[in-house]
Tab-separated table of C-alpha atoms in Angstrom:
chain	number	residue	atom	x	y	z
I	1	MET	CA	0.202	0.150	0.068
I	2	ASN	CA	1.810	3.348	-1.257
I	3	THR	CA	0.817	6.213	1.457
I	4	ASN	CA	2.251	8.706	-0.555
I	5	GLN	CA	-0.316	7.802	-3.500
I	6	ILE	CA	-3.337	7.585	-0.877
I	7	ALA	CA	-2.401	11.169	0.016
I	8	ARG	CA	-2.233	12.324	-3.539
I	9	ILE	CA	-5.576	10.872	-4.179
I	10	ALA	CA	-6.767	12.297	-1.000
I	11	SER	CA	-5.297	15.937	-2.108
I	12	LEU	CA	-7.259	15.811	-5.719
I	13	LEU	CA	-10.489	15.090	-4.132
I	14	GLY	CA	-10.132	17.552	-0.969
I	15	GLU	CA	-9.917	20.795	-3.325
I	16	PRO	CA	-13.376	22.556	-3.613
I	17	ALA	CA	-13.595	23.329	-7.345
I	18	ARG	CA	-12.094	19.576	-8.118
I	19	ALA	CA	-14.999	18.059	-5.845
I	20	ALA	CA	-17.515	20.381	-7.544
I	21	MET	CA	-16.233	19.191	-10.815
I	22	LEU	CA	-15.927	15.392	-9.932
I	23	LEU	CA	-19.783	15.330	-8.397
I	24	GLN	CA	-20.914	17.123	-11.984
I	25	LEU	CA	-19.779	13.856	-13.434
I	26	MET	CA	-21.589	11.372	-10.942
I	27	ASP	CA	-24.610	10.512	-13.506
I	28	GLY	CA	-22.205	9.143	-16.238
I	29	ARG	CA	-22.190	12.389	-18.660
I	30	TRP	CA	-19.159	13.974	-20.862
I	31	LEU	CA	-18.749	17.504	-19.994
I	32	THR	CA	-16.594	20.097	-21.318
I	33	ALA	CA	-14.003	21.879	-19.176
I	34	THR	CA	-15.872	25.110	-19.859
I	35	GLU	CA	-19.239	23.320	-18.403
I	36	LEU	CA	-17.293	22.093	-15.586
I	37	ALA	CA	-15.542	25.468	-15.109
I	38	GLY	CA	-19.366	27.056	-14.401
I	39	ALA	CA	-19.873	24.174	-12.181
I	40	ALA	CA	-17.075	24.849	-10.039
I	41	SER	CA	-17.207	28.637	-10.119
I	42	VAL	CA	-13.729	29.062	-11.764
I	43	SER	CA	-12.389	30.305	-14.555
I	44	PRO	CA	-11.862	28.169	-17.747
I	45	GLN	CA	-8.085	28.427	-17.362
I	46	THR	CA	-8.173	27.350	-13.756
I	47	ALA	CA	-10.797	24.553	-14.446
I	48	SER	CA	-8.138	23.340	-17.106
I	49	ARG	CA	-5.661	23.036	-14.675
I	50	HIS	CA	-7.766	20.898	-12.261
I	51	LEU	CA	-8.668	18.613	-14.859
I	52	ALA	CA	-5.483	17.815	-15.863
I	53	GLN	CA	-4.457	16.938	-12.500
I	54	LEU	CA	-7.411	14.949	-12.231
I	55	VAL	CA	-6.752	13.004	-15.228
I	56	ALA	CA	-2.888	12.442	-14.146
I	57	GLY	CA	-4.041	11.241	-10.768
I	58	GLY	CA	-6.309	8.431	-12.684
I	59	LEU	CA	-9.736	10.228	-11.408
I	60	LEU	CA	-11.029	11.288	-14.962
I	61	HIS	CA	-10.740	10.088	-18.489
I	62	VAL	CA	-10.606	12.776	-21.409
I	63	GLU	CA	-11.487	12.404	-25.188
I	64	GLN	CA	-10.891	14.807	-27.957
I	65	ARG	CA	-14.061	14.974	-30.133
I	66	GLY	CA	-13.822	17.476	-32.798
I	67	ARG	CA	-12.924	21.185	-31.376
I	68	HIS	CA	-13.771	19.785	-27.847
I	69	ARG	CA	-12.530	17.611	-25.129
I	70	TYR	CA	-15.227	15.982	-23.020
I	71	HIS	CA	-14.204	14.755	-19.427
I	72	ARG	CA	-16.089	11.773	-17.432
I	73	LEU	CA	-15.068	9.923	-14.481
I	74	ALA	CA	-12.489	7.228	-15.354
I	75	SER	CA	-13.982	4.059	-13.464
I	76	GLY	CA	-17.211	2.905	-11.148
I	77	GLU	CA	-14.486	2.508	-8.484
I	78	VAL	CA	-14.448	6.361	-8.599
I	79	ALA	CA	-17.883	6.975	-8.448
I	80	LYS	CA	-18.014	4.603	-5.387
I	81	VAL	CA	-15.320	6.638	-3.517
I	82	LEU	CA	-17.264	9.904	-4.318
I	83	GLU	CA	-20.590	8.298	-3.152
I	84	SER	CA	-18.766	7.270	0.290
I	85	LEU	CA	-17.819	10.652	0.577
I	86	MET	CA	-21.489	12.495	-0.103
I	87	GLN	CA	-22.579	10.168	2.402
I	88	ILE	CA	-20.023	11.102	5.053
I	89	ALA	CA	-20.583	14.567	4.066
I	90	GLY	CA	-24.233	14.500	4.193
I	91	GLU	CA	-25.002	14.132	0.754
I	92	VAL	CA	-25.053	18.304	0.333
I	93	PRO	CA	-26.692	19.057	-3.034
I	94	ILE	CA	-25.076	20.271	-5.950
I	95	GLN	CA	-25.957	24.051	-6.026
I	96	ARG	CA	-25.336	24.810	-9.699
I	97	PRO	CA	-26.151	21.560	-12.139
I	98	VAL	CA	-24.605	21.849	-15.665
I	99	VAL	CA	-27.673	21.657	-18.541
I	100	PRO	CA	-25.373	21.218	-21.430
I	101	GLY	CA	-26.755	21.199	-25.111
I	102	PRO	CA	-28.900	22.723	-27.097
I	103	ARG	CA	-31.893	25.235	-25.246
I	104	GLU	CA	-34.971	24.331	-27.907
I	105	PRO	CA	-36.604	21.455	-25.890
I	106	ALA	CA	-37.806	19.841	-29.343
I	107	MET	CA	-33.846	19.581	-29.818
I	108	ARG	CA	-33.372	18.124	-26.618
I	109	MET	CA	-36.253	15.478	-26.445
I	110	ALA	CA	-35.679	13.899	-29.854
I	111	ARG	CA	-33.620	14.759	-33.305
I	112	MET	CA	-31.567	13.208	-35.811
I	113	CYS	CA	-27.744	12.653	-35.583
I	114	TYR	CA	-26.529	11.895	-39.003
I	115	ASP	CA	-29.191	8.805	-39.556
I	116	HIS	CA	-29.781	8.000	-35.943
I	117	ILE	CA	-32.119	9.070	-32.809
I	118	ALA	CA	-30.539	11.504	-30.796
I	119	GLY	CA	-31.592	13.752	-27.278
I	120	ARG	CA	-33.710	11.930	-24.435
I	121	LEU	CA	-35.517	9.802	-26.735
I	122	GLY	CA	-32.220	8.044	-28.464
I	123	LEU	CA	-30.688	7.522	-24.795
I	124	ALA	CA	-33.864	5.813	-23.537
I	125	ILE	CA	-33.950	3.507	-26.760
I	126	ALA	CA	-30.032	2.978	-26.041
I	127	GLU	CA	-30.461	1.964	-22.382
I	128	ARG	CA	-33.756	-0.182	-22.991
I	129	LEU	CA	-31.934	-2.133	-25.363
I	130	GLN	CA	-28.991	-2.447	-22.723
I	131	ALA	CA	-31.367	-3.382	-20.121
I	132	ASP	CA	-32.797	-5.835	-22.327
I	133	GLN	CA	-29.297	-7.209	-23.012
I	134	ALA	CA	-29.665	-6.697	-26.505
I	135	ILE	CA	-26.535	-4.600	-26.747
I	136	GLU	CA	-23.816	-3.864	-24.610
I	137	PHE	CA	-21.331	-0.751	-24.943
I	138	ASP	CA	-17.924	-1.407	-23.829
I	139	GLY	CA	-16.084	1.962	-24.297
I	140	GLU	CA	-16.050	3.049	-28.279
I	141	ALA	CA	-17.304	-0.493	-28.751
I	142	GLY	CA	-20.718	-1.852	-29.213
I	143	LEU	CA	-22.023	-5.634	-29.511
I	144	VAL	CA	-25.140	-6.957	-30.677
I	145	THR	CA	-26.201	-10.031	-28.538
I	146	GLU	CA	-27.841	-13.138	-28.913
I	147	ARG	CA	-30.924	-11.765	-27.374
I	148	ALA	CA	-31.381	-9.125	-29.782
I	149	GLY	CA	-33.485	-11.144	-31.977
I	150	PRO	CA	-36.351	-11.583	-29.741
I	151	VAL	CA	-36.149	-8.000	-28.395
I	152	LEU	CA	-36.044	-6.168	-31.830
I	153	ALA	CA	-38.935	-8.206	-32.808
I	154	ARG	CA	-41.112	-6.433	-30.197
I	155	TRP	CA	-40.034	-3.221	-31.695
I	156	GLY	CA	-41.305	-5.059	-35.322
I	157	LEU	CA	-37.575	-5.403	-36.554
I	158	SER	CA	-35.566	-8.369	-37.320
I	159	LEU	CA	-31.758	-8.123	-37.266
I	160	ALA	CA	-30.064	-7.414	-40.620
I	161	PRO	CA	-27.477	-9.789	-42.025
I	162	GLU	CA	-23.678	-8.339	-40.956
I	163	GLN	CA	-21.758	-6.770	-43.559
I	164	PRO	CA	-18.312	-8.840	-45.120
I	165	PRO	CA	-15.443	-7.645	-42.835
I	166	THR	CA	-14.169	-5.222	-45.283
I	167	ARG	CA	-12.640	-1.780	-44.892
I	168	ARG	CA	-15.646	-0.101	-45.851
I	169	ALA	CA	-18.203	-2.423	-43.651
I	170	ARG	CA	-20.236	-0.081	-41.783
I	171	THR	CA	-20.204	-0.684	-37.959
I	172	TYR	CA	-23.092	-2.632	-36.949
I	173	CYS	CA	-23.879	-1.320	-33.298
I	174	ARG	CA	-21.594	1.232	-31.879
I	175	PRO	CA	-22.370	3.818	-29.004
I	176	CYS	CA	-22.307	7.969	-30.065
I	177	LEU	CA	-21.577	10.377	-27.498
I	178	ASP	CA	-25.008	12.497	-27.304
I	179	TRP	CA	-24.460	16.140	-27.478
I	180	SER	CA	-27.438	17.134	-25.293
I	181	GLU	CA	-27.520	14.040	-22.395
I	182	ARG	CA	-23.686	13.692	-22.721
I	183	LYS	CA	-24.287	9.667	-22.609
I	184	PRO	CA	-24.081	7.400	-25.463
I	185	HIS	CA	-27.232	6.939	-27.878
I	186	LEU	CA	-26.939	3.927	-30.410
I	187	ALA	CA	-25.489	4.352	-33.774
I	188	GLY	CA	-24.055	2.132	-36.427
I	189	ARG	CA	-26.458	0.079	-38.796
I	190	LEU	CA	-28.571	-1.028	-36.081
I	191	GLY	CA	-29.406	2.708	-35.067
I	192	ALA	CA	-30.053	3.931	-38.730
I	193	MET	CA	-32.476	0.854	-38.554
I	194	ILE	CA	-34.355	1.494	-35.629
I	195	CYS	CA	-34.719	5.301	-36.562
I	196	ALA	CA	-35.674	4.320	-40.469
I	197	HIS	CA	-38.579	2.222	-38.588
I	198	CYS	CA	-39.664	4.642	-36.449
I	199	LEU	CA	-40.308	7.205	-39.143
I	200	ASP	CA	-41.764	4.592	-41.481
I	201	GLN	CA	-44.025	3.377	-39.037
I	202	GLY	CA	-45.288	7.219	-38.223
I	203	TRP	CA	-44.279	7.348	-34.998
I	204	LEU	CA	-41.532	9.816	-35.713
I	205	SER	CA	-41.389	12.794	-38.426
I	206	ARG	CA	-39.228	15.632	-39.221
I	207	LYS	CA	-39.352	18.737	-41.648
I	208	ALA	CA	-37.091	19.791	-44.202
I	209	GLY	CA	-34.023	21.461	-42.931
I	210	ASN	CA	-34.768	20.924	-39.231
I	211	ARG	CA	-32.900	18.092	-37.155
I	212	ALA	CA	-35.672	17.775	-34.403
I	213	LEU	CA	-38.121	14.968	-34.484
I	214	THR	CA	-41.792	15.443	-33.668
I	215	ILE	CA	-43.085	12.333	-32.123
I	216	SER	CA	-47.043	11.552	-33.303
I	217	ALA	CA	-49.821	10.277	-30.470
I	218	ARG	CA	-49.284	7.082	-32.150
I	219	GLY	CA	-45.666	6.950	-31.699
I	220	ALA	CA	-45.883	8.187	-28.103
I	221	ALA	CA	-48.170	5.348	-27.375
I	222	ARG	CA	-46.032	2.493	-28.843
I	223	LEU	CA	-42.981	4.099	-27.694
I	224	ARG	CA	-44.355	4.184	-24.083
I	225	ASP	CA	-45.046	0.845	-24.446
I	226	LEU	CA	-41.562	-0.138	-25.621
I	227	LEU	CA	-39.394	1.957	-23.026
I	228	GLY	CA	-41.296	1.734	-19.994
I	229	LEU	CA	-43.367	4.605	-18.482
I	230	ALA	CA	-40.363	5.683	-16.121
I	231	ALA	CA	-38.001	6.053	-19.040
I	232	TRP	CA	-41.011	7.843	-21.325
I	233	GLN	CA	-41.353	10.318	-18.688
I	234	ARG	CA	-37.901	11.324	-18.828
I	235	VAL	CA	-38.132	11.640	-22.570
I	236	THR	CA	-40.944	13.967	-22.432
I	237	ASP	CA	-39.967	15.864	-19.517
I	238	GLU	CA	-39.379	19.193	-20.406
I	239	ALA	CA	-37.751	20.470	-16.756
């Protein structure tokens, strides 16, 4: 047991701004340095310095996506440590929650992300398929399991045949970091297939030149049945 390392981790957790940023990431989202700076009430430069220390200490993981660098907790073990500290500290609520992504309610609820569904609806679909053990996400990889067939049958879908493993073959199932939710929704051929099915069935519709998706009354009833009432309430919650 390296006592110096224990002391180093404790010092990283013991700084108020760093603690505030870590707590904002407890729900599994990916957030930018600017968003975390606002949560911690520090300047972007100060936040970047703190985040670099947390990454070096193994508490955070960072990924570059286009112009932005996104941060999340490095592991479930880090979340467990933070949960324990919150219990000891009396679980003081976070005062400045981060609300990332677009301001428009329709865009936050459901929108197109290339050819698949993003927003709260996209996240709910991915979480439902994972809960049903039809798919699994592991970092940047996605896996379709043997349970996918029966699960997708409830959606009125069947698994498409796999493409030959060529350099141009499109990934069948992969996670895609959601702009507004900062958790992964479903992309790849399977994500596109589900999106196309929802549009073909009239559950969803879109206007030309607009990424937002409108959920029809028939679609709301069907998606509520497929996703479950609790998940559907989170999709339609405008708060």
